[in-house]
XYZ file of C-alpha atoms in Angstrom:
367
model
C -11.258 -15.926 12.781
C -9.700 -16.418 16.305
C -6.235 -15.241 17.580
C -4.158 -17.480 19.502
C -1.470 -15.400 21.777
C 1.584 -16.176 23.535
C 4.682 -14.228 24.675
C 6.434 -14.826 21.453
C 3.741 -13.916 18.848
C 0.159 -14.212 17.809
C -1.324 -16.719 15.807
C -4.168 -16.479 13.307
C -6.407 -19.511 13.417
C -9.916 -20.025 11.382
C -11.705 -23.302 10.829
C -14.131 -24.218 7.772
C -17.553 -24.659 8.796
C -17.480 -28.610 8.631
C -14.400 -28.369 10.394
C -12.347 -30.608 7.939
C -9.884 -27.998 7.766
C -8.165 -25.278 10.011
C -5.931 -23.103 9.016
C -3.036 -21.161 11.142
C -1.194 -18.306 10.109
C 1.577 -16.497 12.038
C 0.760 -12.831 10.560
C -1.185 -11.489 7.891
C 1.056 -8.731 6.825
C 3.782 -9.675 4.438
C 6.370 -7.093 3.404
C 7.920 -6.238 0.017
C 11.690 -5.172 1.070
C 12.455 -3.849 -2.435
C 12.599 -7.295 -4.473
C 12.385 -9.867 -1.735
C 9.161 -10.606 -0.533
C 8.361 -12.435 2.541
C 7.123 -16.050 2.282
C 3.247 -16.402 2.932
C 3.826 -19.273 5.390
C 1.063 -21.309 7.208
C -0.032 -24.692 8.577
C -3.352 -26.664 7.738
C -4.891 -29.132 10.274
C -6.821 -31.481 8.337
C -9.515 -33.844 9.896
C -9.063 -37.045 7.728
C -12.360 -38.500 8.707
C -14.229 -35.335 7.290
C -12.048 -34.859 4.268
C -12.522 -38.335 3.171
C -10.980 -39.191 -0.160
C -10.799 -35.385 -1.104
C -7.630 -33.542 -1.397
C -6.714 -30.103 0.125
C -5.121 -27.259 -1.450
C -4.051 -23.890 -0.540
C -4.282 -21.090 -3.087
C -2.803 -17.459 -3.101
C -4.686 -14.711 -5.164
C -3.987 -11.088 -5.899
C -7.257 -9.656 -7.083
C -8.652 -6.260 -8.232
C -12.000 -5.549 -7.034
C -14.643 -3.149 -7.801
C -17.733 -3.065 -5.925
C -20.749 -1.708 -7.261
C -20.819 1.185 -5.267
C -17.421 2.347 -5.970
C -17.650 1.114 -9.832
C -20.440 3.652 -10.156
C -18.487 6.362 -8.938
C -15.752 5.235 -11.076
C -17.484 4.342 -14.103
C -17.291 0.589 -14.683
C -17.607 -2.257 -12.356
C -14.801 -5.302 -12.585
C -13.037 -8.054 -10.950
C -9.686 -9.310 -12.237
C -7.239 -11.689 -10.953
C -3.961 -10.360 -11.168
C -2.165 -13.333 -9.999
C -3.079 -16.843 -8.562
C -1.168 -20.057 -7.475
C -2.657 -23.167 -6.213
C -0.507 -26.127 -4.379
C -1.463 -28.917 -2.898
C -1.297 -29.417 0.591
C -2.857 -32.823 1.673
C -1.603 -35.461 0.882
C 1.502 -33.922 0.940
C 3.562 -33.897 -2.278
C 6.574 -36.138 -2.363
C 8.925 -33.107 -2.263
C 7.476 -30.878 0.197
C 9.192 -27.728 0.814
C 11.543 -26.951 3.598
C 9.418 -26.158 6.803
C 9.927 -22.308 8.008
C 10.636 -21.725 11.842
C 7.271 -20.422 12.099
C 5.653 -23.883 10.764
C 7.920 -25.878 12.813
C 6.724 -24.377 15.945
C 2.965 -24.303 14.923
C 3.559 -28.149 14.282
C 4.599 -28.923 17.812
C 1.842 -27.139 19.069
C -0.945 -28.787 16.855
C 0.388 -32.383 16.696
C -0.793 -34.792 14.398
C -2.430 -34.231 10.764
C -0.575 -30.938 10.316
C 0.450 -29.895 7.021
C 2.481 -26.968 5.783
C 2.068 -24.526 2.902
C 4.394 -21.738 1.566
C 4.092 -19.262 -1.143
C 6.952 -17.376 -2.475
C 5.764 -14.363 -4.544
C 7.269 -13.669 -7.579
C 8.241 -9.920 -8.460
C 5.831 -7.768 -9.866
C 2.910 -8.960 -7.696
C 1.058 -5.395 -6.681
C 0.895 -4.256 -3.065
C -2.338 -4.300 -1.159
C -4.404 -0.905 -1.646
C -7.778 -0.091 -0.535
C -9.709 3.115 -1.907
C -11.473 4.719 1.182
C -15.253 4.417 1.250
C -18.154 5.161 3.510
C -18.684 1.523 4.418
C -17.520 -0.073 7.598
C -13.809 -0.868 7.987
C -12.983 -4.524 7.042
C -16.102 -4.806 5.156
C -16.063 -7.828 2.868
C -12.980 -7.646 -0.085
C -15.350 -8.243 -2.718
C -17.388 -5.141 -1.609
C -14.365 -2.902 -1.985
C -12.230 -1.001 -4.625
C -8.521 -2.054 -4.657
C -6.186 -4.759 -4.945
C -6.603 -7.264 -2.341
C -4.773 -10.545 -1.271
C -6.205 -13.633 -0.214
C -5.341 -17.351 1.083
C -7.920 -19.988 0.393
C -7.759 -23.145 1.934
C -10.130 -25.859 0.672
C -11.000 -29.832 0.282
C -12.129 -31.081 -3.008
C -11.782 -33.739 -5.389
C -9.524 -31.424 -7.531
C -7.755 -28.031 -7.741
C -10.003 -26.915 -10.517
C -13.364 -28.242 -8.767
C -15.809 -25.614 -7.350
C -15.056 -24.636 -4.040
C -17.639 -25.663 -1.452
C -17.896 -22.867 0.996
C -18.396 -25.323 4.166
C -14.983 -26.946 3.132
C -13.079 -24.060 2.818
C -11.432 -21.026 4.674
C -10.629 -17.829 3.339
C -8.124 -15.303 5.264
C -7.277 -11.964 3.837
C -3.728 -10.753 4.106
C -1.733 -7.951 2.867
C 1.291 -7.351 1.231
C 3.005 -4.210 2.297
C 5.831 -2.161 1.017
C 8.872 -1.511 3.071
C 10.920 1.124 1.347
C 14.332 0.727 2.667
C 15.958 4.423 2.753
C 18.626 5.135 0.329
C 21.239 7.265 2.395
C 23.139 7.950 -0.416
C 19.973 9.310 -2.351
C 20.197 12.753 -3.009
C 17.556 15.215 -1.168
C 14.527 15.932 -3.437
C 15.181 19.417 -4.387
C 14.020 22.028 -7.242
C 14.965 25.146 -8.558
C 12.625 27.413 -10.776
C 13.120 30.990 -12.391
C 9.733 32.775 -13.473
C 9.480 36.042 -15.603
C 6.403 37.700 -16.193
C 5.107 39.215 -19.441
C 4.094 42.637 -17.627
C 7.314 43.601 -15.607
C 10.942 43.003 -15.492
C 13.317 40.888 -13.710
C 12.348 37.200 -12.344
C 11.364 35.472 -9.229
C 13.953 32.449 -8.107
C 12.415 30.002 -5.914
C 14.653 26.931 -4.497
C 12.741 24.081 -2.710
C 14.142 20.930 -0.946
C 12.783 18.301 1.531
C 14.911 16.963 4.169
C 14.954 13.458 2.851
C 13.562 11.262 0.044
C 11.932 8.443 2.152
C 9.558 8.823 4.922
C 7.577 6.437 7.190
C 3.804 6.774 7.907
C 3.106 9.661 10.688
C 6.826 11.354 9.834
C 6.706 15.032 9.307
C 7.572 16.262 5.793
C 10.175 19.126 6.326
C 10.156 21.616 3.602
C 12.547 24.388 2.771
C 11.925 27.233 0.655
C 14.170 30.104 -0.505
C 12.468 33.033 -2.543
C 14.726 35.463 -4.271
C 12.857 38.136 -5.696
C 14.531 39.893 -8.430
C 11.362 41.334 -10.467
C 9.388 44.222 -9.948
C 6.355 42.420 -8.414
C 5.822 41.361 -4.849
C 5.190 37.529 -3.832
C 2.239 37.626 -1.838
C 2.061 34.389 -0.034
C 2.790 30.524 -0.354
C 0.650 27.141 -0.696
C 1.909 24.102 0.130
C 0.112 20.669 -0.821
C 1.208 17.177 0.181
C -0.686 15.044 -2.811
C -1.394 11.678 -3.285
C -1.687 10.017 -7.190
C -3.169 6.628 -7.722
C -3.018 5.027 -11.338
C -5.211 1.855 -12.340
C -3.425 -0.658 -14.259
C -4.877 -3.917 -15.015
C -2.554 -4.833 -17.875
C 1.231 -4.187 -18.145
C 1.122 -0.976 -20.295
C -2.238 -0.034 -19.996
C -3.405 2.827 -17.881
C -7.340 3.539 -16.874
C -7.149 7.313 -17.234
C -10.669 7.619 -16.403
C -9.973 5.648 -13.093
C -6.921 7.672 -12.331
C -7.332 9.528 -8.740
C -5.216 12.929 -7.309
C -5.808 13.518 -3.689
C -4.438 16.629 -1.621
C -3.740 15.000 2.010
C -2.247 18.152 3.654
C -2.346 21.806 2.701
C -0.931 25.030 4.407
C -1.714 28.472 2.975
C 0.585 31.051 4.854
C 1.372 34.682 4.363
C 3.708 34.509 7.357
C 7.004 36.570 6.663
C 5.097 37.782 3.276
C 5.169 39.754 1.210
C 8.705 39.037 -0.334
C 8.856 42.478 -2.017
C 10.970 43.633 -4.697
C 14.796 42.999 -4.539
C 14.460 40.930 -1.176
C 15.294 37.546 -0.556
C 13.627 35.065 2.259
C 13.959 31.999 3.591
C 11.020 29.372 4.994
C 10.653 26.031 7.086
C 7.542 24.336 6.941
C 6.400 20.650 8.012
C 3.427 18.675 6.936
C 2.443 15.330 8.406
C 0.518 13.045 5.786
C -2.020 11.310 7.686
C -5.033 9.096 7.086
C -6.608 10.609 10.351
C -6.653 13.925 9.192
C -8.646 12.781 5.968
C -11.169 10.163 7.153
C -14.231 11.399 5.089
C -12.062 11.679 1.607
C -13.204 9.455 -0.536
C -11.315 7.436 -2.885
C -8.057 8.206 -0.710
C -5.706 5.023 -1.242
C -4.949 3.154 1.575
C -2.480 0.240 2.769
C -5.351 -2.378 2.306
C -7.537 -3.098 5.301
C -8.230 -6.080 7.317
C -11.297 -6.624 9.816
C -11.340 -4.901 13.066
C -7.740 -3.503 12.055
C -6.731 0.117 11.414
C -4.782 1.061 8.421
C -3.070 4.225 7.020
C -2.109 5.820 3.768
C -1.108 3.610 0.895
C 2.769 3.091 0.495
C 4.544 4.394 -2.542
C 4.599 1.623 -5.255
C 7.968 -0.275 -5.409
C 8.600 -1.047 -9.101
C 10.777 -4.068 -9.810
C 11.004 -2.813 -13.477
C 9.743 0.371 -15.687
C 6.278 1.749 -14.840
C 4.779 0.186 -18.320
C 5.328 -3.160 -16.753
C 3.132 -2.581 -13.350
C -0.036 -3.740 -12.827
C -2.575 -2.695 -9.846
C -2.720 0.288 -8.355
C 0.209 2.221 -8.815
C 0.771 4.924 -5.758
C 3.039 8.122 -5.816
C 3.369 11.171 -3.597
C 4.691 14.769 -3.977
C 4.988 18.188 -2.486
C 3.439 21.234 -4.524
C 4.768 24.539 -3.896
C 3.144 27.436 -4.839
C 4.240 30.946 -4.775
C 1.404 33.630 -5.342
C 2.225 36.418 -7.223
C -0.699 38.776 -7.815
C -1.969 39.635 -11.303
C 0.804 37.381 -12.534
C 1.780 33.841 -13.000
C 2.496 31.828 -9.975
C 5.998 30.260 -9.328
C 5.514 26.357 -8.890
C 8.037 23.735 -7.908
C 7.019 19.787 -7.101
C 9.056 17.442 -5.299
C 8.108 13.758 -5.154
C 8.960 11.754 -1.885
C 8.279 8.264 -1.263
C 5.841 7.047 1.672
C 6.634 3.697 3.323
C 5.514 1.502 6.290
C 8.030 1.485 8.800
C 10.166 -1.447 9.194
C 8.335 -4.731 10.024
C 7.886 -5.542 13.681
C 10.269 -8.891 13.305
C 12.129 -10.281 10.655
C 10.713 -12.693 8.045
C 10.312 -16.497 8.979
C 13.367 -18.142 7.199
C 13.712 -21.746 6.592
């Protein structure tokens, strides 16, 4: 894979071993904007002398992959195609789709024997997610555990003919979730009152986050108010940012044995404590969910991973319908706040929030 750079943009270029086909992509990250997904658009340069009488096809696939190493840790190995679409590129169909701005620029640069392909993904195609492992970053997607996306361009006698490696090009791409912040959404907050079997009164705890949606690298600000109307003292607080991953290979079917929970940030504090009987105390905290602080934590869900490129924590899964209809790896987050009361039950609040990729660096290429 080579990268062609200009002042305007980068272009990714990869040729088959036989040089029969060469694929050009303007980007490898495509964003789900909450229902509208960027088109996956590219151009194929065809060498007619090497292709001969064969046809050229482009195929997009979303695949659930488990390597044997990850499968052993999780219990079983599998590979399942969640979505696939194949289109003929050469000779071009009679009614070829309109060219995007990117494709027009590539045509001008490449010249003759260039042909466009565009995939418009339907709702429900899962986002790219990779479980963190100890293998090298960017390793073969077939040797990782996660949902991977691939563009395959190949020359063959038919779309169902076995793909010959020398006449094909594979490019991994990522489908990322960009959550558009809902300014009108109420702030995540929770209130709980806890009474104790041995003791009078109760402890009331109010918790809130400063917003609902956070971009990667942003601090999650947490407010806690403890009003101790019991006969006991509150000793300390424990705050945890947690990531949850559900595995769904079929709509409505959750593989409970594969589900995973990871603590990605934690703070144990006794500053300002104890909160004695009859007193009230307010606290402010800030935690930053970050992959960099969890590089050695196995099975942490990441936003997919491309060769020679870093990645971050997986974004929250955007659901087009109900959870029962979703497939892939469903990722969610919350903050768990625990007030420690010695010799009694803890007081616990949980605040769900959304973690998102930042706004795309440029608008999606439009026709």
